[in-house]
Short mmCIF file of C-alpha atoms in Angstrom, two decimals:
data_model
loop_
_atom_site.label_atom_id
_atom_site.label_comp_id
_atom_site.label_asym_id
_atom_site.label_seq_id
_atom_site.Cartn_x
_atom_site.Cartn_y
_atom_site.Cartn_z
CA UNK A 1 0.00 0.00 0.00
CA UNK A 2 3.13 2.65 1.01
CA UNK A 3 4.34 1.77 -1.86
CA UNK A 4 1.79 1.91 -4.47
CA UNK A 5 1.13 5.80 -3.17
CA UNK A 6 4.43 6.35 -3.37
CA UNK A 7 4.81 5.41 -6.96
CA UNK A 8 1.60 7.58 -7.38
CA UNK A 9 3.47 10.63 -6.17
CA UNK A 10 6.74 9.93 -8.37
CA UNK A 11 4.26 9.24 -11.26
CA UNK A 12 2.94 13.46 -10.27
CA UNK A 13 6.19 15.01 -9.53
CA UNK A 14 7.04 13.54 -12.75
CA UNK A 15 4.76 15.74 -14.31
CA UNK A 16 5.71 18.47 -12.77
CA UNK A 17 9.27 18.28 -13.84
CA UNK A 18 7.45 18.09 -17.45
CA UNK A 19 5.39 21.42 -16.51
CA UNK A 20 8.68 22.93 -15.04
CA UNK A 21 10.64 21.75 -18.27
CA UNK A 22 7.79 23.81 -20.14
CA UNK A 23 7.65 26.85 -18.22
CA UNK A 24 10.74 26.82 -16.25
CA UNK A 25 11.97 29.48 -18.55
CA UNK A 26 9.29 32.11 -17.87
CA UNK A 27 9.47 31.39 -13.87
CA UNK A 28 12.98 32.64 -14.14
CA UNK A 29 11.73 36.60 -15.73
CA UNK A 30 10.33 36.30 -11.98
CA UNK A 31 12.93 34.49 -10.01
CA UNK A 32 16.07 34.73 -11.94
CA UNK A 33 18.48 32.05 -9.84
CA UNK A 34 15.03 29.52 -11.43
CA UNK A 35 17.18 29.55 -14.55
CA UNK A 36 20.14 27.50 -13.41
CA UNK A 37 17.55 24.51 -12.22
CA UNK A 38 15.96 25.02 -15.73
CA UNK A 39 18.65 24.89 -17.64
CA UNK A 40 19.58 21.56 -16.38
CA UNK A 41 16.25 19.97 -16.92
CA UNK A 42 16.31 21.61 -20.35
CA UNK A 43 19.81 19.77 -20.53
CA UNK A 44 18.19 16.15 -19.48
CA UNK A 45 14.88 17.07 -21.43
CA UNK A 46 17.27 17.41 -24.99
CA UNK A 47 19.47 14.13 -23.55
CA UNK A 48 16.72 12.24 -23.22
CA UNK A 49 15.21 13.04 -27.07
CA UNK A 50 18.68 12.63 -28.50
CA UNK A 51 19.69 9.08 -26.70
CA UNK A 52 17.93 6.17 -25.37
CA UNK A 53 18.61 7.37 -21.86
CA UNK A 54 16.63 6.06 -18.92
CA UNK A 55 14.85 8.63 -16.31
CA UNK A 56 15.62 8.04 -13.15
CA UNK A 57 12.10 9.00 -12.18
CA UNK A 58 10.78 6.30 -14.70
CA UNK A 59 12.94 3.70 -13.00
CA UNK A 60 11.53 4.79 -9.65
CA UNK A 61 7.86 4.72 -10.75
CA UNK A 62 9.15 0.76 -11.84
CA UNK A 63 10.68 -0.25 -8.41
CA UNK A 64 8.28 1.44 -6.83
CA UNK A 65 5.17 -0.64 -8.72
CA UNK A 66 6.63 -3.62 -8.90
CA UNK A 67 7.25 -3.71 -4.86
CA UNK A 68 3.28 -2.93 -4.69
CA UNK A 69 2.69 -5.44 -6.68
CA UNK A 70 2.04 -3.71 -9.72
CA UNK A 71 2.95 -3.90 -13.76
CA UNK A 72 6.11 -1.75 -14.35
CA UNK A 73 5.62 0.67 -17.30
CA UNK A 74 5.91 -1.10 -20.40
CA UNK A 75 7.49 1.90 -22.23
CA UNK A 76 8.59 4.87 -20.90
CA UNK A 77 6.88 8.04 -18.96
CA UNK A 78 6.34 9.73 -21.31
CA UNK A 79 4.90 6.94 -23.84
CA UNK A 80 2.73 5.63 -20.95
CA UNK A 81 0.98 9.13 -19.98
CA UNK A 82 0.95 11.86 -22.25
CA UNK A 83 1.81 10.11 -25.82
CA UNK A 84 -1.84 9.31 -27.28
CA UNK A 85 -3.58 10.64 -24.21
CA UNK A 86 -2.86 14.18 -24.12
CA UNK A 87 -1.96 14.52 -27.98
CA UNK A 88 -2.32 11.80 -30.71
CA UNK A 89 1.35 9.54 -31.11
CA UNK A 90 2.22 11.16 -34.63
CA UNK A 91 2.31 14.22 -32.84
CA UNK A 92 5.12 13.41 -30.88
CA UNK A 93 7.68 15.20 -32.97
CA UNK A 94 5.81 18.35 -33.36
CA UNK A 95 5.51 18.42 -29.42
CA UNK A 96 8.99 18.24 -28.62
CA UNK A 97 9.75 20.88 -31.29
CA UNK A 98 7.29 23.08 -29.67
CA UNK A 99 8.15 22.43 -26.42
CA UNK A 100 12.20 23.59 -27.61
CA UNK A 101 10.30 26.52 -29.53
CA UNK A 102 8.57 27.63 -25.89
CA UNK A 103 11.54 26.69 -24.00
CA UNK A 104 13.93 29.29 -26.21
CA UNK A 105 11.07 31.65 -25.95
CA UNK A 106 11.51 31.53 -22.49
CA UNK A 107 14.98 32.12 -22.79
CA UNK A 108 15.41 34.64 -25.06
CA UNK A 109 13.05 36.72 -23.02
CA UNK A 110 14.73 36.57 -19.84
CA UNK A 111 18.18 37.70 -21.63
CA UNK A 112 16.12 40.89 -22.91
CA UNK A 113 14.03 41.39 -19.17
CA UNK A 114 17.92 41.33 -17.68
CA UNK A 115 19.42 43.36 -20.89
CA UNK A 116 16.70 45.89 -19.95
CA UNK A 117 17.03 45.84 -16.33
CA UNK A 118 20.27 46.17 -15.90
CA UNK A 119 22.39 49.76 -16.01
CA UNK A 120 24.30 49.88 -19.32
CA UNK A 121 28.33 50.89 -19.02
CA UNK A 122 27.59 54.36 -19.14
CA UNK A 123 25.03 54.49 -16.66
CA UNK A 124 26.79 52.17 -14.09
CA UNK A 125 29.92 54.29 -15.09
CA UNK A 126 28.66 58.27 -13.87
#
């Protein structure tokens, strides 16, 4: 039973390291030292795309359900929740472009917030 809720709550903060991964980004216009933590998931989020890497999360979930006596995920995270539930499996592609699209959005934006915000040479000169 503990462990069957506790493979429940890896299987949500799993999703929100997906959320943060997706808005991480714009968090940091707010909280600026945000960007360093996003910047590393951004890191694992392109990793994982590239290479057949395995998320530690994923392997948690696994242990986790199989010590409640449950099926481990036949395919990963990702596959199991979102792929064909939240947008169809050819999408897949398009998604993770998007998601890079947003995720440089976010960037870009926070270097022109700081760029604006902070004194130019001049300024910080007088």
């Amino acid at each position: 039973m503990v462990a069957r809720a506790f493979a429940e709550l890896v299987m949500v903060v799993h999703f929100a390291v997906l959320v943060f991964l997706v808005v991480g980004g714009f968090l940091a216009w707010r909280w600026p030292r945000v960007l360093y933590f996003h910047l590393a998931m951004a890191t694992w989020g392109l990793l994982i795309v590239l290479f057949p890497l395995a998320c530690p999360l994923t392997w948690l979930e696994n242990e986790l359900r199989a010590a409640s006596g449950q099926p481990r995920l036949v395919v990963g995270f990702i596959d199991t929740y979102i792929d064909g539930v939240l947008y169809p499996d050819s999408a897949a592609r398009l998604v993770q472009v998007l998601v890079a699209l947003v995720v440089v959005t976010s960037w870009t934006g926070y270097y022109l917030k700081r760029r604006e915000s902070s004194p130019t040479r001049t300024e910080a000169c007088r």
